[in-house]
Amino acid sequence: MLKIKIPASTANLGSGFDSLGIALNLYNYIEIGPALGCEISSADGSEIPTGEDNLVYLSAKKVFEKCGLPFRGLKIVEENHIPFARGLGSSSACIAGGVFGANELLGRPFTKDELLDIAAEIEGHPDNVSPALLGGFTANAMEGRSVRYVKSEVPENLSFAAFVPPFELKTADARAVMPAEVSLKDSVFNVSRSALLTASFLSGKFENLRTACDDKLHQPYRLPLIPGGTEIIEKSYKNGALAAYISGAGSTMMAIFDYGNEKAEAIAEEILSSGDFSGWKYFILNADNSGTAVL
Ligand code: HSE
C-alpha cells in the first residue's frame, strides 16, 4: 500500500472564478493498493462512500482506463481532515489523491501535467485540483481538455484564516444561484481584478489583494447562502486583512493576514466571538507549496 498526502485548497480567491487557487497545509491521507474488487474504509471513522462511486476509487480507475490497462479493483483507506462540502477542496483532494495514487501504482505512465488534465476533466474546473496536485498558487485556464497553468510559491508569512460554518454548501447548489449571463461592466470588473490578483501574487505586491479579490461574478449571488459571510469579510478588513472572500463555492469564508499565525488566530477568535457565529470554527493555515506527494 502507498500512503499519499493531499492538501486542501482555496479556489477563486474572489475574482478568479474557476481559475485561481492556493494549496493549504490541511491534509487528507489515503493508502492505496491493488485488490480484487472495491475495498474502501475510513481510518478516522468518518462516513465515506464505500462503493464504486467513491471519488478516490473512481478517479484512480479513470487513470487505469486512460492507460488501456485492465482494472481489477483497489483497496483504499482514507483519513480525511478537510471538511466536506465547505469550499476547501475536499472533492478535489479525493480526485488528486486517486489519480496520483493510481499513477504511482502503475509506475508513472502519466506526467503531473497529464494527471492534472485528467483531474480537471473529472472535477469540471481546474481551480482546486491544480493547487491540490501541484501546491502553491496556481493560475489556470482550460484549452479544450488541457489545463494551461502557472504555479508560483506562496510566502510562508501569509496566514489563511478559514472560517468554517456548521452548514455544508454543495458546489452544484452554489453554482445554481449564479446568472447564466453577466454584463460587460461586471466582466471588466472581474477580468481586471483577477489579472491584478495574479500579478500581485507573482510579484509579492500583497497590498493590492483587497482590491484584486473583489468580485461581481459569484460572491454577490452566493453570500445570501452564507449567513454571517458578509460580516466576516467586513470584520476581517477592519482587522487589517489583506483579502477576504468566499473560499471556492463556500461555505467557508477566507481571510488572508500577514501578521503571523498567532495574531491571525487571536483575530479569528475575536471575530467569531463578536457575533452570531454559533457552531462556526476556524483553522489558521499556511500555503502548501509541494502539492500531492507519496509519504
Ligand atoms: N470554482 C468553483 C466554484 C470552485 O466556485 O464553483 C468550487 O469547486
mmCIF file of C-alpha atoms and ligand atoms in Angstrom:
data_model
loop_
_atom_site.group_PDB
_atom_site.id
_atom_site.type_symbol
_atom_site.label_atom_id
_atom_site.label_comp_id
_atom_site.label_asym_id
_atom_site.label_seq_id
_atom_site.Cartn_x
_atom_site.Cartn_y
_atom_site.Cartn_z
ATOM 1 C CA MET A 1 0.000 0.000 0.000
ATOM 2 C CA LEU A 2 1.175 3.501 -0.850
ATOM 3 C CA LYS A 3 0.404 6.365 1.540
ATOM 4 C CA ILE A 4 -0.358 9.698 -0.098
ATOM 5 C CA LYS A 5 -0.805 13.182 1.329
ATOM 6 C CA ILE A 6 -3.131 15.655 -0.402
ATOM 7 C CA PRO A 7 -3.551 19.322 0.583
ATOM 8 C CA ALA A 8 -6.754 21.308 0.955
ATOM 9 C CA SER A 9 -7.195 24.228 -1.418
ATOM 10 C CA THR A 10 -8.937 27.588 -1.548
ATOM 11 C CA ALA A 11 -10.267 28.394 -5.016
ATOM 12 C CA ASN A 12 -11.469 31.513 -6.858
ATOM 13 C CA LEU A 13 -9.701 33.871 -4.404
ATOM 14 C CA GLY A 14 -12.656 36.185 -5.010
ATOM 15 C CA SER A 15 -12.235 37.464 -8.557
ATOM 16 C CA GLY A 16 -10.567 34.435 -10.205
ATOM 17 C CA PHE A 17 -13.698 32.345 -10.616
ATOM 18 C CA ASP A 18 -12.903 28.817 -11.852
ATOM 19 C CA SER A 19 -9.293 29.888 -12.462
ATOM 20 C CA LEU A 20 -7.210 30.728 -9.374
ATOM 21 C CA GLY A 21 -6.402 28.618 -6.324
ATOM 22 C CA ILE A 22 -3.928 28.088 -3.479
ATOM 23 C CA ALA A 23 -2.991 24.828 -1.728
ATOM 24 C CA LEU A 24 -3.199 24.884 2.094
ATOM 25 C CA ASN A 25 -1.471 22.871 4.804
ATOM 26 C CA LEU A 26 -4.542 20.918 5.913
ATOM 27 C CA TYR A 27 -4.335 17.370 4.591
ATOM 28 C CA ASN A 28 -6.234 14.238 3.667
ATOM 29 C CA TYR A 29 -4.261 10.997 3.545
ATOM 30 C CA ILE A 30 -5.035 7.909 1.526
ATOM 31 C CA GLU A 31 -3.496 4.490 1.464
ATOM 32 C CA ILE A 32 -3.980 2.790 -1.864
ATOM 33 C CA GLY A 33 -3.021 -0.618 -3.206
ATOM 34 C CA PRO A 34 -4.124 -3.363 -5.587
ATOM 35 C CA ALA A 35 -7.133 -5.559 -4.725
ATOM 36 C CA LEU A 36 -9.665 -7.778 -6.397
ATOM 37 C CA GLY A 37 -12.802 -5.630 -6.207
ATOM 38 C CA CYS A 38 -13.615 -2.459 -4.315
ATOM 39 C CA GLU A 39 -12.343 -2.352 -0.688
ATOM 40 C CA ILE A 40 -12.780 1.082 0.857
ATOM 41 C CA SER A 41 -12.621 2.064 4.508
ATOM 42 C CA SER A 42 -12.070 5.111 6.695
ATOM 43 C CA ALA A 43 -9.154 5.299 9.127
ATOM 44 C CA ASP A 44 -10.762 8.150 11.097
ATOM 45 C CA GLY A 45 -14.268 6.786 11.457
ATOM 46 C CA SER A 46 -15.824 9.413 9.183
ATOM 47 C CA GLU A 47 -18.699 8.352 6.947
ATOM 48 C CA ILE A 48 -17.467 7.924 3.385
ATOM 49 C CA PRO A 49 -18.912 6.236 0.311
ATOM 50 C CA THR A 50 -17.502 2.711 0.234
ATOM 51 C CA GLY A 51 -18.832 1.680 -3.183
ATOM 52 C CA GLU A 52 -17.509 2.184 -6.695
ATOM 53 C CA ASP A 53 -18.904 5.740 -6.642
ATOM 54 C CA ASN A 54 -16.219 6.721 -4.111
ATOM 55 C CA LEU A 55 -14.392 9.668 -5.691
ATOM 56 C CA VAL A 56 -10.881 8.402 -4.900
ATOM 57 C CA TYR A 57 -11.726 4.997 -6.385
ATOM 58 C CA LEU A 58 -13.474 6.451 -9.427
ATOM 59 C CA SER A 59 -10.567 8.828 -10.139
ATOM 60 C CA ALA A 60 -7.969 6.074 -9.770
ATOM 61 C CA LYS A 61 -9.999 3.808 -12.060
ATOM 62 C CA LYS A 62 -10.030 6.544 -14.716
ATOM 63 C CA VAL A 63 -6.213 6.511 -14.809
ATOM 64 C CA PHE A 64 -6.197 2.734 -15.389
ATOM 65 C CA GLU A 65 -8.731 3.194 -18.204
ATOM 66 C CA LYS A 66 -6.738 6.033 -19.812
ATOM 67 C CA CYS A 67 -3.751 3.661 -19.876
ATOM 68 C CA GLY A 68 -5.842 0.969 -21.539
ATOM 69 C CA LEU A 69 -4.973 -1.389 -18.677
ATOM 70 C CA PRO A 70 -7.361 -3.941 -17.164
ATOM 71 C CA PHE A 71 -8.791 -2.735 -13.856
ATOM 72 C CA ARG A 72 -9.484 -5.393 -11.212
ATOM 73 C CA GLY A 73 -10.086 -3.237 -8.165
ATOM 74 C CA LEU A 74 -8.355 -1.279 -5.416
ATOM 75 C CA LYS A 75 -8.015 -1.184 -1.657
ATOM 76 C CA ILE A 76 -8.297 2.351 -0.316
ATOM 77 C CA VAL A 77 -8.070 3.604 3.271
ATOM 78 C CA GLU A 78 -8.995 7.274 3.714
ATOM 79 C CA GLU A 79 -8.015 9.584 6.552
ATOM 80 C CA ASN A 80 -9.936 12.797 5.971
ATOM 81 C CA HIS A 81 -9.251 16.100 7.698
ATOM 82 C CA ILE A 82 -10.511 18.533 5.064
ATOM 83 C CA PRO A 83 -14.114 19.468 5.955
ATOM 84 C CA PHE A 84 -16.611 18.098 3.436
ATOM 85 C CA ALA A 85 -18.607 20.436 1.148
ATOM 86 C CA ARG A 86 -17.204 23.598 2.757
ATOM 87 C CA GLY A 87 -15.223 25.139 -0.126
ATOM 88 C CA LEU A 88 -11.845 23.811 0.990
ATOM 89 C CA GLY A 89 -11.298 21.388 -1.878
ATOM 90 C CA SER A 90 -12.349 18.103 -0.252
ATOM 91 C CA SER A 91 -13.635 16.670 -3.568
ATOM 92 C CA SER A 92 -10.542 17.810 -5.411
ATOM 93 C CA ALA A 93 -8.363 16.205 -2.755
ATOM 94 C CA CYS A 94 -10.133 12.885 -3.432
ATOM 95 C CA ILE A 95 -9.642 13.308 -7.176
ATOM 96 C CA ALA A 96 -5.993 14.384 -6.867
ATOM 97 C CA GLY A 97 -5.282 11.510 -4.463
ATOM 98 C CA GLY A 98 -6.992 8.979 -6.718
ATOM 99 C CA VAL A 99 -5.276 9.961 -9.989
ATOM 100 C CA PHE A 100 -1.904 10.461 -8.302
ATOM 101 C CA GLY A 101 -2.123 7.158 -6.395
ATOM 102 C CA ALA A 102 -3.116 5.149 -9.471
ATOM 103 C CA ASN A 103 -0.312 6.729 -11.483
ATOM 104 C CA GLU A 104 2.216 5.722 -8.790
ATOM 105 C CA LEU A 105 0.853 2.150 -8.664
ATOM 106 C CA LEU A 106 1.192 1.901 -12.449
ATOM 107 C CA GLY A 107 4.823 3.105 -12.484
ATOM 108 C CA ARG A 108 4.041 6.708 -13.515
ATOM 109 C CA PRO A 109 2.759 6.396 -17.090
ATOM 110 C CA PHE A 110 1.492 10.000 -16.908
ATOM 111 C CA THR A 111 3.332 13.259 -16.163
ATOM 112 C CA LYS A 112 1.919 15.537 -13.451
ATOM 113 C CA ASP A 113 0.584 17.840 -16.196
ATOM 114 C CA GLU A 114 -1.284 14.927 -17.797
ATOM 115 C CA LEU A 115 -2.645 13.918 -14.393
ATOM 116 C CA LEU A 116 -3.874 17.480 -13.941
ATOM 117 C CA ASP A 117 -5.780 17.250 -17.251
ATOM 118 C CA ILE A 118 -7.426 14.018 -16.088
ATOM 119 C CA ALA A 119 -8.245 15.514 -12.671
ATOM 120 C CA ALA A 120 -9.725 18.699 -14.198
ATOM 121 C CA GLU A 121 -11.836 16.585 -16.553
ATOM 122 C CA ILE A 122 -13.281 14.713 -13.552
ATOM 123 C CA GLU A 123 -13.828 17.876 -11.460
ATOM 124 C CA GLY A 124 -15.086 20.074 -14.319
ATOM 125 C CA HIS A 125 -12.845 23.038 -13.465
ATOM 126 C CA PRO A 126 -9.151 23.291 -12.579
ATOM 127 C CA ASP A 127 -9.002 25.832 -9.733
ATOM 128 C CA ASN A 128 -8.956 23.307 -6.846
ATOM 129 C CA VAL A 129 -7.376 20.233 -8.459
ATOM 130 C CA SER A 130 -4.458 22.261 -9.816
ATOM 131 C CA PRO A 131 -3.160 23.575 -6.462
ATOM 132 C CA ALA A 132 -4.110 20.253 -4.792
ATOM 133 C CA LEU A 133 -1.823 18.370 -7.183
ATOM 134 C CA LEU A 134 0.925 20.952 -7.683
ATOM 135 C CA GLY A 135 0.892 23.027 -4.477
ATOM 136 C CA GLY A 136 1.336 26.806 -4.223
ATOM 137 C CA PHE A 137 -0.667 29.476 -6.032
ATOM 138 C CA THR A 138 -1.855 28.421 -9.473
ATOM 139 C CA ALA A 139 -3.479 30.419 -12.284
ATOM 140 C CA ASN A 140 -5.305 28.131 -14.676
ATOM 141 C CA ALA A 141 -7.206 28.190 -17.966
ATOM 142 C CA MET A 142 -8.759 25.318 -19.906
ATOM 143 C CA GLU A 143 -7.632 24.925 -23.525
ATOM 144 C CA GLY A 144 -10.015 22.255 -24.740
ATOM 145 C CA ARG A 145 -9.325 19.359 -22.341
ATOM 146 C CA SER A 146 -5.891 20.641 -21.285
ATOM 147 C CA VAL A 147 -5.089 22.849 -18.316
ATOM 148 C CA ARG A 148 -2.669 25.675 -19.058
ATOM 149 C CA TYR A 149 -1.290 26.931 -15.778
ATOM 150 C CA VAL A 150 1.399 28.845 -13.950
ATOM 151 C CA LYS A 151 2.387 27.750 -10.453
ATOM 152 C CA SER A 152 4.112 30.067 -8.047
ATOM 153 C CA GLU A 153 5.251 29.520 -4.457
ATOM 154 C CA VAL A 154 3.344 31.388 -1.747
ATOM 155 C CA PRO A 155 5.377 33.031 1.050
ATOM 156 C CA GLU A 156 5.216 31.381 4.477
ATOM 157 C CA ASN A 157 4.318 34.616 6.244
ATOM 158 C CA LEU A 158 0.800 34.665 4.774
ATOM 159 C CA SER A 159 -1.767 33.233 7.192
ATOM 160 C CA PHE A 160 -5.061 31.948 5.835
ATOM 161 C CA ALA A 161 -7.867 32.178 8.407
ATOM 162 C CA ALA A 162 -10.545 29.733 7.243
ATOM 163 C CA PHE A 163 -13.894 30.476 8.949
ATOM 164 C CA VAL A 164 -15.905 27.267 8.597
ATOM 165 C CA PRO A 165 -19.660 27.419 9.259
ATOM 166 C CA PRO A 166 -21.656 24.499 10.656
ATOM 167 C CA PHE A 167 -23.516 24.024 7.347
ATOM 168 C CA GLU A 168 -22.493 22.461 4.056
ATOM 169 C CA LEU A 169 -22.866 24.156 0.679
ATOM 170 C CA LYS A 170 -22.784 21.829 -2.301
ATOM 171 C CA THR A 171 -20.905 23.281 -5.286
ATOM 172 C CA ALA A 172 -23.833 22.449 -7.590
ATOM 173 C CA ASP A 173 -26.214 24.468 -5.361
ATOM 174 C CA ALA A 174 -23.772 27.376 -5.143
ATOM 175 C CA ARG A 175 -23.431 27.375 -8.945
ATOM 176 C CA ALA A 176 -27.184 27.189 -9.465
ATOM 177 C CA VAL A 177 -27.735 30.659 -7.935
ATOM 178 C CA MET A 178 -25.378 32.335 -10.421
ATOM 179 C CA PRO A 179 -26.777 34.045 -13.519
ATOM 180 C CA ALA A 180 -26.106 32.434 -16.910
ATOM 181 C CA GLU A 181 -25.014 35.792 -18.353
ATOM 182 C CA VAL A 182 -23.254 38.827 -16.890
ATOM 183 C CA SER A 183 -22.850 42.396 -18.121
ATOM 184 C CA LEU A 184 -19.761 43.700 -19.902
ATOM 185 C CA LYS A 185 -19.261 46.073 -16.938
ATOM 186 C CA ASP A 186 -19.146 43.180 -14.437
ATOM 187 C CA SER A 187 -16.893 41.162 -16.756
ATOM 188 C CA VAL A 188 -14.406 44.031 -16.964
ATOM 189 C CA PHE A 189 -14.576 44.414 -13.168
ATOM 190 C CA ASN A 190 -13.535 40.774 -12.722
ATOM 191 C CA VAL A 191 -11.069 40.430 -15.619
ATOM 192 C CA SER A 192 -9.109 43.456 -14.360
ATOM 193 C CA ARG A 193 -9.146 42.219 -10.768
ATOM 194 C CA SER A 194 -8.161 38.617 -11.479
ATOM 195 C CA ALA A 195 -5.288 39.910 -13.669
ATOM 196 C CA LEU A 196 -4.239 42.255 -10.844
ATOM 197 C CA LEU A 197 -4.557 39.449 -8.288
ATOM 198 C CA THR A 198 -2.338 37.102 -10.307
ATOM 199 C CA ALA A 199 0.288 39.764 -10.973
ATOM 200 C CA SER A 200 0.214 40.799 -7.306
ATOM 201 C CA PHE A 201 0.735 37.231 -6.097
ATOM 202 C CA LEU A 202 3.581 36.671 -8.559
ATOM 203 C CA SER A 203 5.313 39.922 -7.619
ATOM 204 C CA GLY A 204 4.528 39.902 -3.885
ATOM 205 C CA LYS A 205 2.531 43.157 -4.079
ATOM 206 C CA PHE A 206 0.071 41.906 -1.475
ATOM 207 C CA GLU A 207 -1.254 45.374 -0.638
ATOM 208 C CA ASN A 208 -3.249 45.072 -3.895
ATOM 209 C CA LEU A 209 -5.149 41.996 -2.743
ATOM 210 C CA ARG A 210 -8.128 43.784 -1.172
ATOM 211 C CA THR A 211 -8.956 45.479 -4.486
ATOM 212 C CA ALA A 212 -7.874 42.457 -6.522
ATOM 213 C CA CYS A 213 -10.043 39.849 -4.771
ATOM 214 C CA ASP A 214 -13.256 41.877 -5.097
ATOM 215 C CA ASP A 215 -15.767 40.158 -7.311
ATOM 216 C CA LYS A 216 -19.053 40.636 -9.160
ATOM 217 C CA LEU A 217 -19.386 37.220 -10.835
ATOM 218 C CA HIS A 218 -20.282 34.865 -7.993
ATOM 219 C CA GLN A 219 -19.969 36.303 -4.492
ATOM 220 C CA PRO A 220 -22.940 38.705 -4.672
ATOM 221 C CA TYR A 221 -25.165 35.707 -5.524
ATOM 222 C CA ARG A 222 -23.608 33.269 -3.084
ATOM 223 C CA LEU A 223 -23.243 35.456 0.013
ATOM 224 C CA PRO A 224 -27.010 35.247 0.777
ATOM 225 C CA LEU A 225 -26.474 31.454 1.112
ATOM 226 C CA ILE A 226 -23.869 32.064 3.840
ATOM 227 C CA PRO A 227 -25.459 33.931 6.783
ATOM 228 C CA GLY A 228 -22.604 35.739 8.550
ATOM 229 C CA GLY A 229 -20.363 35.699 5.455
ATOM 230 C CA THR A 230 -20.557 39.430 4.688
ATOM 231 C CA GLU A 231 -19.936 40.219 8.372
ATOM 232 C CA ILE A 232 -16.778 38.087 8.341
ATOM 233 C CA ILE A 233 -15.465 39.939 5.280
ATOM 234 C CA GLU A 234 -16.162 43.328 6.917
ATOM 235 C CA LYS A 235 -14.655 42.325 10.285
ATOM 236 C CA SER A 236 -11.604 40.785 8.639
ATOM 237 C CA TYR A 237 -10.915 44.030 6.778
ATOM 238 C CA LYS A 238 -11.457 46.047 9.972
ATOM 239 C CA ASN A 239 -8.726 43.874 11.492
ATOM 240 C CA GLY A 240 -6.296 44.542 8.647
ATOM 241 C CA ALA A 241 -6.850 41.524 6.372
ATOM 242 C CA LEU A 242 -5.070 41.682 3.031
ATOM 243 C CA ALA A 243 -8.000 39.847 1.403
ATOM 244 C CA ALA A 244 -11.335 38.329 2.440
ATOM 245 C CA TYR A 245 -13.576 36.246 0.213
ATOM 246 C CA ILE A 246 -15.718 33.112 -0.120
ATOM 247 C CA SER A 247 -13.393 30.112 -0.308
ATOM 248 C CA GLY A 248 -14.294 28.262 -3.509
ATOM 249 C CA ALA A 249 -18.046 27.833 -3.719
ATOM 250 C CA GLY A 250 -18.374 28.271 0.086
ATOM 251 C CA SER A 251 -19.483 27.820 2.738
ATOM 252 C CA THR A 252 -16.069 28.671 4.268
ATOM 253 C CA MET A 253 -15.073 32.333 4.394
ATOM 254 C CA MET A 254 -11.334 33.003 3.995
ATOM 255 C CA ALA A 255 -9.249 35.933 5.209
ATOM 256 C CA ILE A 256 -5.542 36.416 4.469
ATOM 257 C CA PHE A 257 -3.314 38.176 7.022
ATOM 258 C CA ASP A 258 0.399 38.935 7.124
ATOM 259 C CA TYR A 259 0.703 39.419 10.898
ATOM 260 C CA GLY A 260 1.880 35.874 11.692
ATOM 261 C CA ASN A 261 -0.278 32.905 12.688
ATOM 262 C CA GLU A 262 -0.543 33.816 16.375
ATOM 263 C CA LYS A 263 -2.089 37.217 15.722
ATOM 264 C CA ALA A 264 -4.269 35.801 12.926
ATOM 265 C CA GLU A 265 -5.591 33.266 15.440
ATOM 266 C CA ALA A 266 -6.370 35.972 18.006
ATOM 267 C CA ILE A 267 -8.245 37.942 15.323
ATOM 268 C CA ALA A 268 -10.201 34.847 14.200
ATOM 269 C CA GLU A 269 -11.164 34.123 17.844
ATOM 270 C CA GLU A 270 -12.324 37.687 18.314
ATOM 271 C CA ILE A 271 -14.338 37.748 15.088
ATOM 272 C CA LEU A 272 -16.180 34.519 15.883
ATOM 273 C CA SER A 273 -16.914 35.584 19.466
ATOM 274 C CA SER A 274 -18.210 39.015 18.409
ATOM 275 C CA GLY A 275 -21.398 37.994 16.588
ATOM 276 C CA ASP A 276 -23.889 35.240 15.970
ATOM 277 C CA PHE A 277 -21.432 32.562 14.848
ATOM 278 C CA SER A 278 -22.683 29.616 16.839
ATOM 279 C CA GLY A 279 -21.172 26.373 15.521
ATOM 280 C CA TRP A 280 -18.558 28.126 13.372
ATOM 281 C CA LYS A 281 -14.917 27.115 13.780
ATOM 282 C CA TYR A 282 -11.701 28.355 12.296
ATOM 283 C CA PHE A 283 -8.415 26.970 11.036
ATOM 284 C CA ILE A 284 -5.280 29.090 10.774
ATOM 285 C CA LEU A 285 -3.439 27.712 7.763
ATOM 286 C CA ASN A 286 -0.451 28.452 5.599
ATOM 287 C CA ALA A 287 0.140 27.675 1.950
ATOM 288 C CA ASP A 288 1.397 24.238 0.946
ATOM 289 C CA ASN A 289 3.957 24.663 -1.822
ATOM 290 C CA SER A 290 4.504 20.947 -2.542
ATOM 291 C CA GLY A 291 1.119 19.525 -3.553
ATOM 292 C CA THR A 292 0.159 15.861 -3.584
ATOM 293 C CA ALA A 293 3.013 13.544 -2.610
ATOM 294 C CA VAL A 294 3.823 9.991 -1.558
ATOM 295 C CA LEU A 295 4.770 9.791 2.112
HETATM 296 N N1 HSE B 1 -14.689 27.491 -8.928
HETATM 297 C C1 HSE B 1 -15.601 26.600 -8.292
HETATM 298 C C2 HSE B 1 -16.879 27.348 -7.930
HETATM 299 C C3 HSE B 1 -14.950 26.077 -7.039
HETATM 300 O O1 HSE B 1 -16.751 28.437 -7.397
HETATM 301 O O2 HSE B 1 -17.973 26.869 -8.185
HETATM 302 C C4 HSE B 1 -15.741 25.019 -6.356
HETATM 303 O O3 HSE B 1 -15.447 23.771 -6.847
#
